XYZ file of C-alpha atoms in Angstrom:
402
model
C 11.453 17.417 -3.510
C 14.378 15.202 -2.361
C 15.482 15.725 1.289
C 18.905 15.317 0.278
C 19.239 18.547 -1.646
C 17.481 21.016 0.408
C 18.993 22.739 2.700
C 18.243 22.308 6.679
C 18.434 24.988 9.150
C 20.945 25.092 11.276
C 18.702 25.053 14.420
C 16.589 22.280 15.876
C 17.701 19.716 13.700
C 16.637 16.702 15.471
C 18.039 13.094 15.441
C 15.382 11.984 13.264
C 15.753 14.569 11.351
C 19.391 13.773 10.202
C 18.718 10.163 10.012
C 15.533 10.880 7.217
C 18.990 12.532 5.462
C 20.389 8.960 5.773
C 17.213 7.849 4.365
C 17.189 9.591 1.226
C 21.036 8.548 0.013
C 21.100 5.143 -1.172
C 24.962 5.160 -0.581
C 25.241 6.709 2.772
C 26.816 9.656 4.392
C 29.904 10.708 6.054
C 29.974 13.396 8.715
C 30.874 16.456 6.234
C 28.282 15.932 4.145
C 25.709 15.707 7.570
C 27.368 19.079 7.564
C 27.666 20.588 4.477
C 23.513 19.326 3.862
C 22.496 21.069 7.346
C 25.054 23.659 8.174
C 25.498 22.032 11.625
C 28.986 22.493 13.908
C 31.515 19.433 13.262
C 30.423 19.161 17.078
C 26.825 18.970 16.937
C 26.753 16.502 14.106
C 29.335 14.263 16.375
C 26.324 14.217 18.913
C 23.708 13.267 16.671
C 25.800 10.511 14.954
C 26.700 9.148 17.866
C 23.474 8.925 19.488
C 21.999 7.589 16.325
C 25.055 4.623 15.880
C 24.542 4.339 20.057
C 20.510 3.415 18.926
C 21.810 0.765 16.063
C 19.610 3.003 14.016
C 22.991 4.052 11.682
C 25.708 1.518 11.075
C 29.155 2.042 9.411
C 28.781 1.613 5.465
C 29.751 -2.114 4.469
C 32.636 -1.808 1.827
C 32.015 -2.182 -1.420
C 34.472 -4.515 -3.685
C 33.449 -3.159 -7.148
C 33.966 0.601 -5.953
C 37.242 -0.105 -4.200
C 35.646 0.418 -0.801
C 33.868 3.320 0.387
C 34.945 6.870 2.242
C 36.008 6.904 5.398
C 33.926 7.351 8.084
C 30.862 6.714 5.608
C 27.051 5.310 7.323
C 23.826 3.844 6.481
C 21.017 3.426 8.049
C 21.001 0.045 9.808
C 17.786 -1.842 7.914
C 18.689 -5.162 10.003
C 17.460 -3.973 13.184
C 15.029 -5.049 13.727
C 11.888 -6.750 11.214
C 8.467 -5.801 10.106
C 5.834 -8.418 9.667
C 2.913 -7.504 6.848
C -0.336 -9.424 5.821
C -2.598 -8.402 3.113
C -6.438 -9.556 3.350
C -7.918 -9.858 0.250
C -11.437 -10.804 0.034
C -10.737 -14.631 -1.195
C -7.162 -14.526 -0.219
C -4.446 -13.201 1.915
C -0.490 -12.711 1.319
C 1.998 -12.413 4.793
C 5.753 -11.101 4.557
C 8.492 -10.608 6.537
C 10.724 -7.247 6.072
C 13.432 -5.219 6.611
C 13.852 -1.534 8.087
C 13.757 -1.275 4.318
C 10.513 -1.635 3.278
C 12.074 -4.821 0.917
C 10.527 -8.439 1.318
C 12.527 -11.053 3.113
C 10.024 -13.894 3.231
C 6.724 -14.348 2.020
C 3.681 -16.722 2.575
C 0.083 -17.247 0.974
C -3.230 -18.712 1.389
C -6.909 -18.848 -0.191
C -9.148 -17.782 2.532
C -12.580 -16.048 2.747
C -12.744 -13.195 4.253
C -16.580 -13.991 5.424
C -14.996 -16.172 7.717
C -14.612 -13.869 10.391
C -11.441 -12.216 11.853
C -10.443 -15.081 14.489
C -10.235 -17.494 11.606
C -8.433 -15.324 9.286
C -6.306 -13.391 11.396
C -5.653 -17.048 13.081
C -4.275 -17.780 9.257
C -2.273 -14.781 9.348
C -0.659 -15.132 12.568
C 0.291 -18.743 11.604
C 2.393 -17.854 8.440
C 3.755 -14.922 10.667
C 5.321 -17.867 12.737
C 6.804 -19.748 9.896
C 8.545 -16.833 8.201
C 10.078 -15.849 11.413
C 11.330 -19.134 12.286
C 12.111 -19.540 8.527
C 14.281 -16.633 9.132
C 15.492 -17.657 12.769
C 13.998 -14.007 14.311
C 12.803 -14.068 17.586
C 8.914 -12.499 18.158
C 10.928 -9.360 19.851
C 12.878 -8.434 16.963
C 9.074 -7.400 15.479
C 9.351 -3.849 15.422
C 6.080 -2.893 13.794
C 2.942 -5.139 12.323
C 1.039 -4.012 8.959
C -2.334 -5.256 8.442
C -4.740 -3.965 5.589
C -7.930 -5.507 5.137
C -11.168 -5.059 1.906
C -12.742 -2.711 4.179
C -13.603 0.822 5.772
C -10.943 1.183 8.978
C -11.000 3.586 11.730
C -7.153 4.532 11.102
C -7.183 5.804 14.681
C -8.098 2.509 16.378
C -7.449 -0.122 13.863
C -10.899 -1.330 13.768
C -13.085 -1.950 10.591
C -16.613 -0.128 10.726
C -19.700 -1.391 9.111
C -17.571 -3.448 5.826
C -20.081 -4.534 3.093
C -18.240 -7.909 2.969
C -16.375 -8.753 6.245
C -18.945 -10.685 8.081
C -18.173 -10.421 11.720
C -15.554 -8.127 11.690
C -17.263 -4.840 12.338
C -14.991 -2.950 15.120
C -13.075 -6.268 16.123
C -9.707 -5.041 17.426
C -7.863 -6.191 15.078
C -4.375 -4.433 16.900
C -5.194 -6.129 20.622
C -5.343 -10.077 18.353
C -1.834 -9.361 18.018
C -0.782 -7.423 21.091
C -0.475 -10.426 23.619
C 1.960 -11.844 21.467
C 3.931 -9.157 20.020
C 4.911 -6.028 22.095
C 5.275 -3.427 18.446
C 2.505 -1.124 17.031
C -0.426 -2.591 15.164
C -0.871 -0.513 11.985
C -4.743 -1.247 9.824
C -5.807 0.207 6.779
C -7.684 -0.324 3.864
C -6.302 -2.335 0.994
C -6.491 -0.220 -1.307
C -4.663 2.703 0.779
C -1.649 0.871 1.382
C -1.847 -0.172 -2.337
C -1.872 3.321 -3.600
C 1.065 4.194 -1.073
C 3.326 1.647 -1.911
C 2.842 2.570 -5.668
C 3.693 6.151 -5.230
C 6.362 5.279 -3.090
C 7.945 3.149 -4.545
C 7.490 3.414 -8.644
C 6.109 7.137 -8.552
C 8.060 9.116 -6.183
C 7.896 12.199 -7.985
C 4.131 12.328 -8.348
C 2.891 13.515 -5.317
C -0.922 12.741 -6.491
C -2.072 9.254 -7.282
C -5.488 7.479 -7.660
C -5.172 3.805 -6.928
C -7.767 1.462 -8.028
C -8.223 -1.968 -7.578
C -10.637 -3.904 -9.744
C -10.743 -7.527 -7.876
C -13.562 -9.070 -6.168
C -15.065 -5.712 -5.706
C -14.079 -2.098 -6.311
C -12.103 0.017 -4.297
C -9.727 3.068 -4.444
C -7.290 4.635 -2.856
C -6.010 8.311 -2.788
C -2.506 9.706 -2.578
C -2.708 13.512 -2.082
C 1.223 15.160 -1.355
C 2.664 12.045 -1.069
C 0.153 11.120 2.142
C -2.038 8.681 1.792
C -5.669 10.449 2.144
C -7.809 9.135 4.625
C -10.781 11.898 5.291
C -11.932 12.694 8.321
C -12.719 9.769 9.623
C -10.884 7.023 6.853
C -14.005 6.481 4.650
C -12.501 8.630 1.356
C -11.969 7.204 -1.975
C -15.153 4.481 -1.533
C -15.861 4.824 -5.400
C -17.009 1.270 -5.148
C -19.981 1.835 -3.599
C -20.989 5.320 -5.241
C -24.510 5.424 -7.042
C -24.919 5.085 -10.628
C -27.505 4.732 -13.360
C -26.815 2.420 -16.375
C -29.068 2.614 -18.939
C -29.366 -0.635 -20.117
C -30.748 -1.799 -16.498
C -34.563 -1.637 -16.017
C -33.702 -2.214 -12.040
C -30.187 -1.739 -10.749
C -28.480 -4.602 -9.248
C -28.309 -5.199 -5.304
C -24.915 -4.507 -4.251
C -23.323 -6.716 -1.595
C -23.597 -3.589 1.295
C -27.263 -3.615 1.097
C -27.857 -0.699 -1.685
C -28.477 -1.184 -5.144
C -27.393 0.226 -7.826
C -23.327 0.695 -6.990
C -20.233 0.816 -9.209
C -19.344 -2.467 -7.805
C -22.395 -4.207 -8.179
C -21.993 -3.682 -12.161
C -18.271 -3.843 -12.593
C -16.779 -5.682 -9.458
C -15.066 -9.499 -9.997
C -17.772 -10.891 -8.098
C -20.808 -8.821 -10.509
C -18.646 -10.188 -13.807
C -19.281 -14.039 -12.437
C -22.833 -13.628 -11.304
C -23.579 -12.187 -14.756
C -21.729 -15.191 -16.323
C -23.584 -17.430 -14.729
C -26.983 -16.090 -15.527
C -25.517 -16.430 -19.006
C -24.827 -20.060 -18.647
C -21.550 -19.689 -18.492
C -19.480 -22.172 -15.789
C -17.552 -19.755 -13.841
C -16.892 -19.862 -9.888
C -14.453 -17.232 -9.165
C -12.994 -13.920 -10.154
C -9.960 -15.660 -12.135
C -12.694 -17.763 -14.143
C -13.960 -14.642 -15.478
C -10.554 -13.504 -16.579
C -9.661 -16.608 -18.436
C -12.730 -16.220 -20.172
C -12.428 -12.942 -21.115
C -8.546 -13.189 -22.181
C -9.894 -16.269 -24.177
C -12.152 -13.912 -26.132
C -15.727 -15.383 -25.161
C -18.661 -13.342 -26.637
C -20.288 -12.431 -23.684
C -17.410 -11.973 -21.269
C -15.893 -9.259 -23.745
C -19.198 -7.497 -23.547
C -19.722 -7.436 -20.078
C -16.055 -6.150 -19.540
C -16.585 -3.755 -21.702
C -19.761 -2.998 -20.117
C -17.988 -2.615 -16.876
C -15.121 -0.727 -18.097
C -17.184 2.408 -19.055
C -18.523 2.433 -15.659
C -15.796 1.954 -13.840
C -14.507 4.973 -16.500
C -17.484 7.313 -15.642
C -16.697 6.948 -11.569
C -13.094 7.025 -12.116
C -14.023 10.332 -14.327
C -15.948 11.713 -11.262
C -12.842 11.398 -8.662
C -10.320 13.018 -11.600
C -12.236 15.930 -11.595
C -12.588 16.298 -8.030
C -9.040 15.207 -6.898
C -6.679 15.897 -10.096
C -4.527 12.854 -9.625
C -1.591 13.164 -12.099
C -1.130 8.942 -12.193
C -4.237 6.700 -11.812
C -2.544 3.033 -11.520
C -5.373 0.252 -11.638
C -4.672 -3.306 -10.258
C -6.650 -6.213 -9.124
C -7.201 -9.560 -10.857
C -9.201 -7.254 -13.879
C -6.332 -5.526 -14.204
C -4.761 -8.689 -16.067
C -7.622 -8.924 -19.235
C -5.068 -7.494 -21.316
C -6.133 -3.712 -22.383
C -9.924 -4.778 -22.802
C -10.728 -2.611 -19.106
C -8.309 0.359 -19.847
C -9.088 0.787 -23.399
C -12.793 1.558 -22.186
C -11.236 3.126 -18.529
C -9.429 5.523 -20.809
C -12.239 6.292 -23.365
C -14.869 7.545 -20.424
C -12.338 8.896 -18.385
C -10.986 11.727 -21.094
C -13.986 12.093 -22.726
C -15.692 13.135 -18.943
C -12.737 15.028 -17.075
C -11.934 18.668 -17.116
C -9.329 19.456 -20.096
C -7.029 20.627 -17.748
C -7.583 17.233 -15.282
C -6.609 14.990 -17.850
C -3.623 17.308 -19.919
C -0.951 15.324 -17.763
C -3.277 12.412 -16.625
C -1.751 8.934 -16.898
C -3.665 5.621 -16.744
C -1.335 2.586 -16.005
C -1.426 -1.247 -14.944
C 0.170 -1.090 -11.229
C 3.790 -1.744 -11.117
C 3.920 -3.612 -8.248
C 0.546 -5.744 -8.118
C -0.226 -8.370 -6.502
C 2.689 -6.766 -4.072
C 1.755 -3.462 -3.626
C -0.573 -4.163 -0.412
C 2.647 -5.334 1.378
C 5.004 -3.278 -0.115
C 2.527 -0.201 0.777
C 2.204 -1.420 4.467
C 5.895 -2.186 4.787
C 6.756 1.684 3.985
C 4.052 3.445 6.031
C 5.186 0.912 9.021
C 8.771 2.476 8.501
C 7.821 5.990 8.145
C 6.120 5.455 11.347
C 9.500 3.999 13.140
C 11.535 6.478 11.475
C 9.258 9.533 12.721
C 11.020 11.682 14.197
C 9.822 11.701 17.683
C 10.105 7.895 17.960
C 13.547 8.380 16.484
C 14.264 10.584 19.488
C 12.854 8.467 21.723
C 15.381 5.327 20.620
C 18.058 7.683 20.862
C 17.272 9.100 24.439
C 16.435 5.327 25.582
C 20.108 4.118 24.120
C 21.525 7.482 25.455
C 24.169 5.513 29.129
């Protein structure tokens, strides 16, 4: 439900509060309709606007040529106040940006880089193209008002460490946060990939579906779960690890070792890195993920069989988590993603013929929107849902306050 249309009770409405008001107009706001949206005195919104222009969190609305200007007394929230500073980890590659208060991308940077190289070499990577997008963009290391890291692995949300990854040699509960902390005095945010993946594509392309399945079909497997438009983490951030579920394929005599030590897993059949191993066994000359693609797109024999192949597994897990979590969108990206509608033709067949009637009656199964963009775009938004909380917007407010 948009914020902008419901009506807010005229006690305790907070700073923050008003300002997520601000937040949900894309033209701005003048003080009657602060009042008219929360039935709040002419008095008490004077306060709150005040102490939120006071903060540099609200600004007066820029005028706008092609309207003829703007109403009086109009403001929006002030998205140059500060910047955000994202990196996405991928398993053979990483991508860095620079944001606004906005969530939108001001600067980016990329690099190959394995992730098996440990966290001081990557995260040395990543702090380097933090440097040059900053200076690119002449901001000072204090105008960093919140850091977004997601990494190809299980994360304690709570501390920002990864626990026990299948893939991330040497990284199991390095603090990822205090590598940053000496040098930047803002919160350190961690998650898995795929979480801030399947954030940033509800957020941002499917607002009004408060239930999405995000899965990303790269290197490996992984998924991540939207459930009332907050991103599902479980009790203690393992949920959604379809990847490295269980399964029996009948056309194995003896199931595959999977890269976190089981055999046997989703991944370890239909993962990027499972497609080249397979290739190669086949004689094919393939050395990455993106090899595989190019020869499935070009139509080879045996590539188009083992897609396939992996396809209807990937379907029969994805099947699995439909009937257990009802998403109404399941948006698939990854470098898989891209062999054309080979993967989601057979995604699609296992998937309805599997689910409950009533899981799949509204169920859509779409390419993500915002791939290869929606780790960063994901991170950027739950960094400024975190700055625009409403405690921390009190606390700017009260800290501002002469």
């Amino acid at each position: 439900m948009d914020i902008t249309t419901v009506a807010v009770p005229r006690w305790g409405v907070s700073a923050g509060e008003i300002l997520s008001l601000f937040r949900g107009s894309s033209d701005g706001l003048t003080k009657a309709d602060v009042m008219r949206r929360t039935g709040l005195s002419r008095t008490t919104v004077n306060q709150r606007l005040d102490g939120l222009l006071a903060a540099g969190l609200l600004v007066p609305a820029p005028e706008d040529a092609r309207t003829r200007g703007r109403p009086a007394g109009q403001f929006v929230v002030n998205h140059d106040r500060g910047v955000l500073l994202v990196a996405d980890i991928g398993a053979t590659g990483l991508r860095t940006a620079l944001c606004d208060l906005g969530g939108r991308v001001r600067a980016e940077r990329e690099a190959r880089a394995d992730v098996t190289a440990g966290p001081q070499t990557i995260l040395g990577i990543v702090d380097e193209l933090f440097t040059e997008i900053l200076e690119e963009g002449r901001h000072r290391p204090s105008s960093v008002l919140g850091i977004g890291i997601d990494v190809p692995g299980p994360v304690d949300f709570a501390t920002g460490r990864v626990v026990s990854p299948p893939i991330m040699t040497g990284w199991d509960r390095f603090d990822i946060p205090g590598w940053f902390a000496t040098r930047y005095a803002c919160p350190v945010l961690v998650d898995k990939d795929v979480n801030a993946m399947a954030f940033g594509e509800q957020r941002l392309r499917h607002p009004d579906v408060p239930h999405l399945l995000m899965v990303k079909v790269g290197t490996g497997v992984g998924t991540g779960l939207v459930a009332g438009g907050q991103v599902h983490r479980g009790a203690d951030g393992a949920a959604g690890d379809v990847g490295h579920t269980q399964v029996t394929v009948d056309d194995t005599a003896e199931p595959p070792l999977c890269r976190c030590g089981n055999a046997g897993c989703v991944e370890a059949y239909a993962g990027g890195w499972a497609l080249v191993r397979d290739l190669r066994a086949a004689g094919r000359e393939v050395d990455t993920v993106d090899d595989a693609v190019r020869l499935i797109r070009g139509g080879d024999l045996v590539a188009v069989r083992l897609a396939r192949r992996a396809a209807r597994i990937l379907g029969g897990a994805i099947a699995d988590t439909v009937n257990l979590f009802n998403p109404r969108v399941i948006a698939i990206g990854g470098q898989l993603a891209h062999t054309d509608e080979l993967l989601f033709a057979g995604i699609r067949e296992i998937v309805y013929r599997r689910s409950l009637p009533l899981a799949t009656r509204n169920l859509q199964i779409v390419r993500s929107e915002l791939d290869p963009h929606a780790g960063i775009l994901g991170l950027a938004q739950l960094l400024v849902d975190g700055i625009y909380a409403p405690q921390r917007v009190q606390e700017l407010v009260d800290g501002a306050a002469p």
